[in-house]
Short mmCIF file of C-alpha atoms in Angstrom, two decimals:
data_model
loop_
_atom_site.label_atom_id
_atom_site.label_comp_id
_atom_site.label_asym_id
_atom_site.label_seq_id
_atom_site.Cartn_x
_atom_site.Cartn_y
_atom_site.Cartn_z
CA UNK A 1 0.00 0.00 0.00
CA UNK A 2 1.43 3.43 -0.93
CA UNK A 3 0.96 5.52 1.69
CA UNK A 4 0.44 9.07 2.32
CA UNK A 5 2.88 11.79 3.59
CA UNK A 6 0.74 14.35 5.32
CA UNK A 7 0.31 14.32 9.24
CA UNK A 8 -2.28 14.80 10.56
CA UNK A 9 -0.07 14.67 14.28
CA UNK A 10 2.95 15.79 15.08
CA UNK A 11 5.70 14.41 17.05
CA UNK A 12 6.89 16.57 19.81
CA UNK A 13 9.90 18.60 19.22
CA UNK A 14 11.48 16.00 21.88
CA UNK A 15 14.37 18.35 23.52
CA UNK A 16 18.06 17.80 25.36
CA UNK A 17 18.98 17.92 28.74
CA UNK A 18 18.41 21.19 30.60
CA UNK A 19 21.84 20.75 31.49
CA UNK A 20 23.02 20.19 27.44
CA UNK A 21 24.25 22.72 24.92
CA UNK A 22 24.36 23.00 21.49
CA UNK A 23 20.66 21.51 20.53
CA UNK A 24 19.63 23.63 17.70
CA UNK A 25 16.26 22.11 17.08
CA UNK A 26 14.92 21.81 20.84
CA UNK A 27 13.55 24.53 23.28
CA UNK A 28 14.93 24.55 26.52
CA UNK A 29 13.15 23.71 29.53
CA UNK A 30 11.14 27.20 31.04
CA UNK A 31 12.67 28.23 33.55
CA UNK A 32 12.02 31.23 36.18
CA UNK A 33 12.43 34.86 34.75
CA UNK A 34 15.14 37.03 36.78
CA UNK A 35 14.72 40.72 37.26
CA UNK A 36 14.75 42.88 34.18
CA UNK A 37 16.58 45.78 33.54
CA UNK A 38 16.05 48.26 35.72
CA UNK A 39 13.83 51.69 34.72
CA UNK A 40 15.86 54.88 34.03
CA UNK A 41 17.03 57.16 37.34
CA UNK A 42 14.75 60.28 37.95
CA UNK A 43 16.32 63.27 37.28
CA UNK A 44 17.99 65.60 40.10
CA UNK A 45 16.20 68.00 41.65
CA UNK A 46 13.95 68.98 44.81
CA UNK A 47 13.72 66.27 46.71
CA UNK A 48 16.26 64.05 44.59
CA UNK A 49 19.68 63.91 44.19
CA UNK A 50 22.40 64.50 46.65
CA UNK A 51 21.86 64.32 50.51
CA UNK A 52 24.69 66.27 52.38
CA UNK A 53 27.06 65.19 54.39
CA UNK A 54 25.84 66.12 57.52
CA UNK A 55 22.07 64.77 56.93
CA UNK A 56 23.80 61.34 55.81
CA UNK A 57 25.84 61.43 59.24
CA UNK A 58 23.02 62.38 61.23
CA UNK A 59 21.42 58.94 59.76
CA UNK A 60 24.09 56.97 60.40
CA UNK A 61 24.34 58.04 64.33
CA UNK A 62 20.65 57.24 64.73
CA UNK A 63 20.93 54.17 63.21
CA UNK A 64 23.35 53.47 65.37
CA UNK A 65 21.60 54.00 68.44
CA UNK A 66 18.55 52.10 67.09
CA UNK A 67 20.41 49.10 65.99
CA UNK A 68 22.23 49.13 69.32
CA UNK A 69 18.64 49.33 70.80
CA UNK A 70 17.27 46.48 68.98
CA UNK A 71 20.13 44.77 69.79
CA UNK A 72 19.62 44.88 73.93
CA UNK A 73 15.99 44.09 73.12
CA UNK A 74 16.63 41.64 71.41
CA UNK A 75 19.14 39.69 73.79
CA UNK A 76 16.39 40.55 76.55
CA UNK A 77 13.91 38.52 74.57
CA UNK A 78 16.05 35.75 73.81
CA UNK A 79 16.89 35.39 77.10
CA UNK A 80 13.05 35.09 78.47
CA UNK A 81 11.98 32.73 75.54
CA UNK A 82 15.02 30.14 77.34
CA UNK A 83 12.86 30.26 80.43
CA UNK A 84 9.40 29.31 78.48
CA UNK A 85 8.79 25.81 77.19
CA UNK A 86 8.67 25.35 73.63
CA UNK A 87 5.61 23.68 71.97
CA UNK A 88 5.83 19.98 70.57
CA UNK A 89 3.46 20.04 67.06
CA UNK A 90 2.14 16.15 67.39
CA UNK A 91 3.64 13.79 65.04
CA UNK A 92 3.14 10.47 63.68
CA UNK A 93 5.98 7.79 64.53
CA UNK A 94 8.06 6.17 61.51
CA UNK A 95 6.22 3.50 60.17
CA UNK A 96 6.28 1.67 56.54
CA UNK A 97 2.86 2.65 54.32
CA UNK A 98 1.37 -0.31 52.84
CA UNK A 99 1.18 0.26 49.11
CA UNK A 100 -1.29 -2.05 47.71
CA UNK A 101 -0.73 -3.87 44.54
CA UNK A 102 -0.90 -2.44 41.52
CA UNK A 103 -0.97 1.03 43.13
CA UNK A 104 1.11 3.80 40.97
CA UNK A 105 3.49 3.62 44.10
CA UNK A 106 3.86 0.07 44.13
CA UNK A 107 4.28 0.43 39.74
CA UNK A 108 6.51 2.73 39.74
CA UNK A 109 9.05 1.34 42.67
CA UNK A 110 9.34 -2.31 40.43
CA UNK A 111 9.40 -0.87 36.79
CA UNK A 112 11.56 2.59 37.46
CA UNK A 113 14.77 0.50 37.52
CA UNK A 114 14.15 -0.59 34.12
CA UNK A 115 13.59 2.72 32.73
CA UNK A 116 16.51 4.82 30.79
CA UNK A 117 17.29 8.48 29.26
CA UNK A 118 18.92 8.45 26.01
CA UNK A 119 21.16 11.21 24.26
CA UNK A 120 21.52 10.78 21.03
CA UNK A 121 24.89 11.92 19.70
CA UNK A 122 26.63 12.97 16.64
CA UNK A 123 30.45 13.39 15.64
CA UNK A 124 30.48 13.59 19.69
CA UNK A 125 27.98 16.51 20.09
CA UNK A 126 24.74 15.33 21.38
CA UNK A 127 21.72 16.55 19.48
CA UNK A 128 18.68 15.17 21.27
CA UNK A 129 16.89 13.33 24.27
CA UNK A 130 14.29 10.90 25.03
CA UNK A 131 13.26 8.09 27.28
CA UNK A 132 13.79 4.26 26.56
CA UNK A 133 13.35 0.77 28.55
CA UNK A 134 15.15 -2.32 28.91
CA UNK A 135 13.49 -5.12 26.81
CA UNK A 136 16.00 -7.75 27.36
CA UNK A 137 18.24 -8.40 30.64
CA UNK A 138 21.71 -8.93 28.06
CA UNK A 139 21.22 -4.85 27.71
CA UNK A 140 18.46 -4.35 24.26
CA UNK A 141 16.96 -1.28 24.95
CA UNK A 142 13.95 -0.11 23.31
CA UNK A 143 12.75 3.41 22.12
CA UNK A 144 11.42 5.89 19.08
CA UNK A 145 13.06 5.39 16.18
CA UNK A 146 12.88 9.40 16.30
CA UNK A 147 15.13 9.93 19.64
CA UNK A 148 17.85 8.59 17.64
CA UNK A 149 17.22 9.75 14.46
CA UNK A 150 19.75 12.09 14.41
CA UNK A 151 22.56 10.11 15.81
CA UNK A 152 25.58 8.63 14.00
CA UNK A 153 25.13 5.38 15.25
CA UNK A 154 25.77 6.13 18.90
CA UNK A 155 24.02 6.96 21.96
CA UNK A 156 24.28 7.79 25.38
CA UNK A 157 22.08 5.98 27.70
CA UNK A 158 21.58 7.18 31.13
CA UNK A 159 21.16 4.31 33.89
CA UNK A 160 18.94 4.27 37.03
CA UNK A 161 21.34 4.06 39.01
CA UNK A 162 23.16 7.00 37.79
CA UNK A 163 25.43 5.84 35.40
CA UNK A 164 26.10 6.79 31.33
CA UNK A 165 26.84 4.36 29.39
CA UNK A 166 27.66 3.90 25.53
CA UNK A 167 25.16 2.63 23.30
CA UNK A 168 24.97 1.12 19.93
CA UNK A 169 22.15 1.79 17.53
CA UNK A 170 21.06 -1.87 16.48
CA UNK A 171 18.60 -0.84 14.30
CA UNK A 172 15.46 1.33 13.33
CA UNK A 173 12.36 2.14 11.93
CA UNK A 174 10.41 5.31 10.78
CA UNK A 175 7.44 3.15 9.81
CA UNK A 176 6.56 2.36 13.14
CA UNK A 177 8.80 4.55 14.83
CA UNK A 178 10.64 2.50 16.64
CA UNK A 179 14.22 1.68 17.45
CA UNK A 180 16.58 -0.98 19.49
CA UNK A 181 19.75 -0.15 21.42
CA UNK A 182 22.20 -2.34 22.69
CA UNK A 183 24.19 -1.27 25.81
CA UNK A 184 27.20 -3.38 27.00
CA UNK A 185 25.44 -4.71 30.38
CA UNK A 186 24.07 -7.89 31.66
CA UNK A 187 22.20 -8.55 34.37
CA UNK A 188 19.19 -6.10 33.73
CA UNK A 189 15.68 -5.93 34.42
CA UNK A 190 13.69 -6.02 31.26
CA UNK A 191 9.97 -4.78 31.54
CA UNK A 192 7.41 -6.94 30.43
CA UNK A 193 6.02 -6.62 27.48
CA UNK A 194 1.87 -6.86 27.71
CA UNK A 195 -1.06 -7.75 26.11
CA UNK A 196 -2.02 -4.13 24.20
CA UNK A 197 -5.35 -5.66 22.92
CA UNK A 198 -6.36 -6.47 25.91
CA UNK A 199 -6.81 -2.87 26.84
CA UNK A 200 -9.86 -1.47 27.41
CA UNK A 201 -11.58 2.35 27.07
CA UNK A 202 -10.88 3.86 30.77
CA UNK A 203 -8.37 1.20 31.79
CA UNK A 204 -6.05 3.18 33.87
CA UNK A 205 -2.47 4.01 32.44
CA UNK A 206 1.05 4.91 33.95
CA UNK A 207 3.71 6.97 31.56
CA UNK A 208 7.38 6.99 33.12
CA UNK A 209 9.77 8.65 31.02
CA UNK A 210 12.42 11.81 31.22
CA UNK A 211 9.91 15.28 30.55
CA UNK A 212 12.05 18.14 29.74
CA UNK A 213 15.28 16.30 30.90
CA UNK A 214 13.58 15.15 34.45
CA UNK A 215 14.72 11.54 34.49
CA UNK A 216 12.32 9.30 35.97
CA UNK A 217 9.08 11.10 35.79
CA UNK A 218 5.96 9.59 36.31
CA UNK A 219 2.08 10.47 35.21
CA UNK A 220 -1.25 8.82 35.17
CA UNK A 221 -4.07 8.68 33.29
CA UNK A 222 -6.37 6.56 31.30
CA UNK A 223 -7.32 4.82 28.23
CA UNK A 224 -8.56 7.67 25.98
CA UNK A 225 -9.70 5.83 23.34
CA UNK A 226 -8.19 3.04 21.01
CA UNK A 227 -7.01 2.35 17.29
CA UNK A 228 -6.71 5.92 16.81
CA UNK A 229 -4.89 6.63 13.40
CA UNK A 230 -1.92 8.71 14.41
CA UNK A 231 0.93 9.32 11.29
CA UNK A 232 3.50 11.24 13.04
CA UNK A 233 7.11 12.29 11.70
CA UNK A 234 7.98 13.17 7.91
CA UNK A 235 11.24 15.26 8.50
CA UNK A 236 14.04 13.46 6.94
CA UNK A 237 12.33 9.89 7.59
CA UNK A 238 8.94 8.68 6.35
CA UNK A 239 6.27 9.23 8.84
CA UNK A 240 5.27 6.36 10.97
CA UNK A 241 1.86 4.91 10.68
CA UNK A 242 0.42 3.86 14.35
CA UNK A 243 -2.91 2.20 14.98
CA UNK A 244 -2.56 4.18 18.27
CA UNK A 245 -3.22 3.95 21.79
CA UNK A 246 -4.62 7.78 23.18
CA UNK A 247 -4.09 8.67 26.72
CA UNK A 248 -4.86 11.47 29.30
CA UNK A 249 -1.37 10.94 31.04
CA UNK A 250 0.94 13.94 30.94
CA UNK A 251 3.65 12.87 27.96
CA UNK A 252 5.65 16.12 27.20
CA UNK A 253 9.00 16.71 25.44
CA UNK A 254 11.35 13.59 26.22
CA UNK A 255 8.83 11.36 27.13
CA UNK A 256 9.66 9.78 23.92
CA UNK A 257 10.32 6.41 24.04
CA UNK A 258 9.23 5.41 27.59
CA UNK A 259 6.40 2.93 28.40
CA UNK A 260 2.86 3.04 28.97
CA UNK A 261 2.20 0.64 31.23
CA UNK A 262 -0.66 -1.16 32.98
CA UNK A 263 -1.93 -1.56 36.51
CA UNK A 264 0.51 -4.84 36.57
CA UNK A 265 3.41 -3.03 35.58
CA UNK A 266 3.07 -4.36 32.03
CA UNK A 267 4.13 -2.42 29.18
CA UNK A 268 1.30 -1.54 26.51
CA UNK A 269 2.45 1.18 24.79
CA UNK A 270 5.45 2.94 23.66
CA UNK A 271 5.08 6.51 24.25
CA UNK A 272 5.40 8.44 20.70
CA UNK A 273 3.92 11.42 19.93
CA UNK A 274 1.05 14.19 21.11
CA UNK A 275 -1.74 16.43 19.54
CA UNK A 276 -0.42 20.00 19.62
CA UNK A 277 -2.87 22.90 20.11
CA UNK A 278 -2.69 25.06 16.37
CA UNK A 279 0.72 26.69 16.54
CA UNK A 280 2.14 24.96 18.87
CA UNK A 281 4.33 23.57 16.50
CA UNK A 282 5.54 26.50 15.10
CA UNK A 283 6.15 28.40 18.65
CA UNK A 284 7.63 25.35 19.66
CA UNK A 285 5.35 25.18 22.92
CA UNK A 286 4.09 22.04 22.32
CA UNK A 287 2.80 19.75 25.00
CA UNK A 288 0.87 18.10 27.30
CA UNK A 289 -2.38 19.01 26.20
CA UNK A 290 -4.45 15.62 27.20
CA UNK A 291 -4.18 13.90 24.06
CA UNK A 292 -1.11 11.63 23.90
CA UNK A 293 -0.62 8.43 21.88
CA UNK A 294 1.58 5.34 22.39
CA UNK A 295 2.65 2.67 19.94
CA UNK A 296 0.16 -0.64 21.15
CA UNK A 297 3.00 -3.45 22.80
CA UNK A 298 1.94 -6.16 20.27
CA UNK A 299 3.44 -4.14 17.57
CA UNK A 300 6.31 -2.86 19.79
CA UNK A 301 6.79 -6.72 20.43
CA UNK A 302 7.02 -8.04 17.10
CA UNK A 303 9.13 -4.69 15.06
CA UNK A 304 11.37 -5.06 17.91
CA UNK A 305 12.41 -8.77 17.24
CA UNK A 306 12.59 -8.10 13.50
CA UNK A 307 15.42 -5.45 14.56
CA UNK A 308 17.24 -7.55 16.87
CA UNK A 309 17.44 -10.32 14.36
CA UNK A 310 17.49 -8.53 11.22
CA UNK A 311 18.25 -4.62 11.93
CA UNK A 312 15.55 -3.80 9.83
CA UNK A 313 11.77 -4.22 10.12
CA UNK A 314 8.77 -4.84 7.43
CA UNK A 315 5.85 -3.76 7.42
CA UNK A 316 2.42 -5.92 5.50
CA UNK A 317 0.40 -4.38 2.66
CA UNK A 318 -2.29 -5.51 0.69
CA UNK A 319 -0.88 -4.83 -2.61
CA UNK A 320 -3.10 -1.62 -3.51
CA UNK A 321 -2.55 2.16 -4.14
CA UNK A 322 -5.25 3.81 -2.50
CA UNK A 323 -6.90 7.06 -4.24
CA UNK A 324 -6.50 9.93 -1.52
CA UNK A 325 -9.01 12.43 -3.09
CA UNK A 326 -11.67 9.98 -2.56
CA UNK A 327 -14.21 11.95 -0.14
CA UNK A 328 -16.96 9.43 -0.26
CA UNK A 329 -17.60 6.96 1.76
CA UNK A 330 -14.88 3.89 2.49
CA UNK A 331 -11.53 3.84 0.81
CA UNK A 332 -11.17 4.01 -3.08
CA UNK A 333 -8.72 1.66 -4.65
CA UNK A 334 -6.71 3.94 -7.25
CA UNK A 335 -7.59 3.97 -11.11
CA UNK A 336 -4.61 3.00 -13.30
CA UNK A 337 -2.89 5.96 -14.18
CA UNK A 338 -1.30 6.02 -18.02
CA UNK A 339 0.32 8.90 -17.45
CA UNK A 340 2.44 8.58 -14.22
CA UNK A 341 2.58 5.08 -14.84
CA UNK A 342 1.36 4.42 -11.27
CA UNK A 343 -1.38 0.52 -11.26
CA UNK A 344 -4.02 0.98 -8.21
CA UNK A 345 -3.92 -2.94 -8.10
CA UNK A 346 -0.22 -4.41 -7.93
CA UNK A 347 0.19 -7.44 -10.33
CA UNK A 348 0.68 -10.57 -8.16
CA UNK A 349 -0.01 -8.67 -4.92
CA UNK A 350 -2.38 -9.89 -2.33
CA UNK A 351 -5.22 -7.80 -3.50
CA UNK A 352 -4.64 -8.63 -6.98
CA UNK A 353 -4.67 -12.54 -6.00
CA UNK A 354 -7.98 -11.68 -4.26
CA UNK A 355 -9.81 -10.33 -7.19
CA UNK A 356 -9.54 -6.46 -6.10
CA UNK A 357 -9.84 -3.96 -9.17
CA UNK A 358 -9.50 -0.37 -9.43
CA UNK A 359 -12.11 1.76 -8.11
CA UNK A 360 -13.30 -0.87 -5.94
CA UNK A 361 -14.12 0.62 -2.50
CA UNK A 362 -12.86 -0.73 0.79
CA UNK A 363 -15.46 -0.42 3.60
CA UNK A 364 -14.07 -2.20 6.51
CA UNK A 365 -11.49 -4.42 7.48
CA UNK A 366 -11.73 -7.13 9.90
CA UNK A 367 -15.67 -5.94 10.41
CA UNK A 368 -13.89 -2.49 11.79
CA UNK A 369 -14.87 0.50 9.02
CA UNK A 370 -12.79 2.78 7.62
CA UNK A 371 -13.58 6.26 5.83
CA UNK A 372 -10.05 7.69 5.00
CA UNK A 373 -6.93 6.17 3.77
CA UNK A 374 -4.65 6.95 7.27
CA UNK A 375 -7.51 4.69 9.05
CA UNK A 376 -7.01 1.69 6.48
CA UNK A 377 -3.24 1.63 6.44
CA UNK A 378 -2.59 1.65 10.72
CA UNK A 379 -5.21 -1.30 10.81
CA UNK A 380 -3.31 -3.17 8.07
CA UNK A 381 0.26 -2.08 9.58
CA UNK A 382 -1.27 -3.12 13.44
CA UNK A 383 -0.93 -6.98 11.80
CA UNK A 384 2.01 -8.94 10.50
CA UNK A 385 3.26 -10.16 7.25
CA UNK A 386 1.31 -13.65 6.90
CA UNK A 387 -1.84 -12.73 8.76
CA UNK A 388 -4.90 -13.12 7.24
CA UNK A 389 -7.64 -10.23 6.57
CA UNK A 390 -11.11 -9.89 5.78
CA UNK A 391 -11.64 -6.68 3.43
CA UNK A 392 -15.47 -5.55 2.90
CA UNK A 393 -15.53 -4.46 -1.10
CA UNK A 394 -17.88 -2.44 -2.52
CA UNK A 395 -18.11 -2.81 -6.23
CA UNK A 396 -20.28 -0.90 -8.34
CA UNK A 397 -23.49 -1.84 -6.16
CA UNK A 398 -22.21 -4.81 -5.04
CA UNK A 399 -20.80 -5.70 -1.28
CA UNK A 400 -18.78 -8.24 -0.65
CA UNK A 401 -16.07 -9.83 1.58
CA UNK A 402 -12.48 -10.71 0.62
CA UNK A 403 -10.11 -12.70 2.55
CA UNK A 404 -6.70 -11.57 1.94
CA UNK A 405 -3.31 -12.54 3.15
CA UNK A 406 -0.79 -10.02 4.11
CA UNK A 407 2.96 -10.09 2.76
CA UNK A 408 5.83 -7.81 3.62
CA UNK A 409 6.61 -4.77 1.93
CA UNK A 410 9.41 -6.24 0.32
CA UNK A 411 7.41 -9.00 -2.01
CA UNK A 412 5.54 -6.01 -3.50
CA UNK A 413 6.90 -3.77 -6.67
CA UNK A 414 4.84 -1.06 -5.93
CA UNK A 415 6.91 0.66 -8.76
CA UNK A 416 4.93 -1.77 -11.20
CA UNK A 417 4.02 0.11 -14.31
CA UNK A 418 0.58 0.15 -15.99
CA UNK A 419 0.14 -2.66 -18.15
CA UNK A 420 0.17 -1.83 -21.77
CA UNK A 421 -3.58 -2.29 -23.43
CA UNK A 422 -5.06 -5.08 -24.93
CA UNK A 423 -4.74 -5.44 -28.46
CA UNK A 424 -7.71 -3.92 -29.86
CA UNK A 425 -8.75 -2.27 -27.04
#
């Protein structure tokens, strides 16, 4: 499936350290306005000006006796106050709090450990921040493939315990925005990657992660919503196309990359990107405005492998170029185009195999509708090359349902060429 190139969210403008220099495309952190600069001095005159010298000794001599005043009083009242007994304020005795299970407390004391910074660096400068978590105890680290985007292959990973160590870049991708670092450690404690479809609407949600450069920050919220269509990215990388998870948990600049997690501690999402307020972007003050989304585990899970193993990941497609001007109803399969050369239907794709034809109209897939194009491509992307589909076609006047089976990206020319015509025709 060819897919589009136009965001309709944005990734934050994930920032360095407050403490790091030299990041030209990241705000800093806000920070406390000083005084300003001071209004212009009146003018001399009456009343302003110089004071002579005998006013300004005067002043001094009576300040003299006052502070030597308020000095006896002073050691007079000190003196009486040793003689009166000083009140106790009632307090409670040390004692441990019981922190139920699957409390935030409780969370965040067993999953913290497990959860990293990461500076991504370039010919030694480093150029941006974001959040990350240990997958696998042998030191695979995972994160957004746009933390390290602009890296040269190496990273700086900052430990719980305190410690920065070197990282490796194992590999990426901007489909899903995703990446995998490898850290030379053993003996971590990998999080456990959840169930993400097993999340419900109002199921409560905990985001850890480093916000503005404050390492091991914690939020809560809920389950917004699910299967939101999110395509975030498109600087110098493709955007990534996530059949999202929305939350209400605070996710700000350099939460990238750190887990949503579940009441068990689980991880279900991979925090990735926010809804910015119009302008935000351009001010650069985006933020936590309610609406964050997280990459759903079971994608996380399998993209992840594929980069360990391979260093690359694939995505599935159907095998169809999808007509983006369609504003009807469902999802318009592309007519063949003579003059760019572009086929809606790729010969020997899945769709083709299926019987699909251009300017037949995908209605829903897997009984789950879809109106736009974003919608159809994160609910094909949310499955795996081999996994069967059922597509609802409308044809003409006709409806009908077509099972389909999804193949990677790379079995499919997309590049194919329209067939020449008939003879005759």
């Amino acid at each position: 499936m060819n897919d589009s190139r136009v965001p309709p969210f944005e990734q934050l403008p994930w920032p360095s350290r407050p403490d790091l220099d030299g990041t030209p495309h990241a705000p800093a952190p806000p920070t406390f306005a000083g005084p300003g600069t001071a209004a212009p001095r009146p003018p001399a005159g009456p009343g302003y000006g110089r004071v002579r010298r005998s006013t300004v000794a005067g002043i001094a001599f009576v300040a003299l006796l006052v502070g030597a005043a308020g000095g006896v009083g002073a050691s007079l009242a000190v003196d009486s106050l040793q003689d009166t007994p000083v009140a106790q304020l009632p307090g409670a005795a040390a004692a441990d709090i019981a922190r139920p299970e699957g409390s935030v407390a409780q969370v965040a004391a067993q999953v913290l450990p497990s959860v990293v910074s990461i500076e991504a660096t370039n010919n030694g400068v480093r150029t941006s921040t974001g959040s990350g978590f240990v997958i696998r105890e042998d030191g695979y680290i995972l994160t957004n493939a746009h933390v390290i985007e602009s890296s040269d292959g190496s990273v700086l990973v900052l430990l719980s315990d305190g410690r920065v160590v070197d990282g490796d870049v194992v590999g990426s991708t901007s489909d899903y925005d995703l990446a995998v670092v490898k850290i030379d450690e053993t003996g971590l404690t990998p999080l456990v990657l959840g169930d993400s479809d097993a999340m419900v609407v109002g199921d409560p949600v905990i985001a850890i992660g480093s916000p503005l450069g404050l390492d091991a920050t914690v939020t809560t919220g809920i389950v917004s919503s699910l299967h939101r269509p999110v395509t975030a990215g498109g600087g110098s990388a493709a955007p990534a196309f996530i059949d999202a998870i929305q939350t209400d948990a605070a996710i700000n600049p350099g939460n990238s990359g750190g887990p949503l997690l579940n009441a068990a501690g689980e991880v279900i999402g991979v925090n990735s990107a926010v809804a910015a307020l119009p302008g935000a972007a351009v001010t650069g003050s985006a933020g936590s405005v309610g609406l964050g989304f997280a990459i759903p585990s079971n994608q996380a899970r399998r993209t992840a492998e594929e980069l360990i193993e391979t260093g690359t990941a694939t995505f599935p497609v159907i095998g169809v170029n999808l007509d983006r001007r369609n504003q009807g109803r469902g999802v318009t399969i592309l007519q063949d185009d003579e003059v760019s050369g572009v086929v809606g239907v790729v010969p020997g794709g899945p769709g083709a195999l299926a019987g699909l034809r251009p300017g037949d109209v995908i209605l829903a897939i897997d009984g789950r509708t879809v109106a736009r194009a974003d919608e159809l491509v994160v609910a094909v992307r949310s499955k795996a090359p081999g996994d069967e589909v059922v597509l609802t076609i409308l044809a003409g006047r006709d409806t009908r349902d077509v099972t389909i089976v999804l193949v990677s990206n790379t079995e499919v020319n997309f590049g194919e060429e329209v067939p020449p015509p008939a003879e005759g025709d």
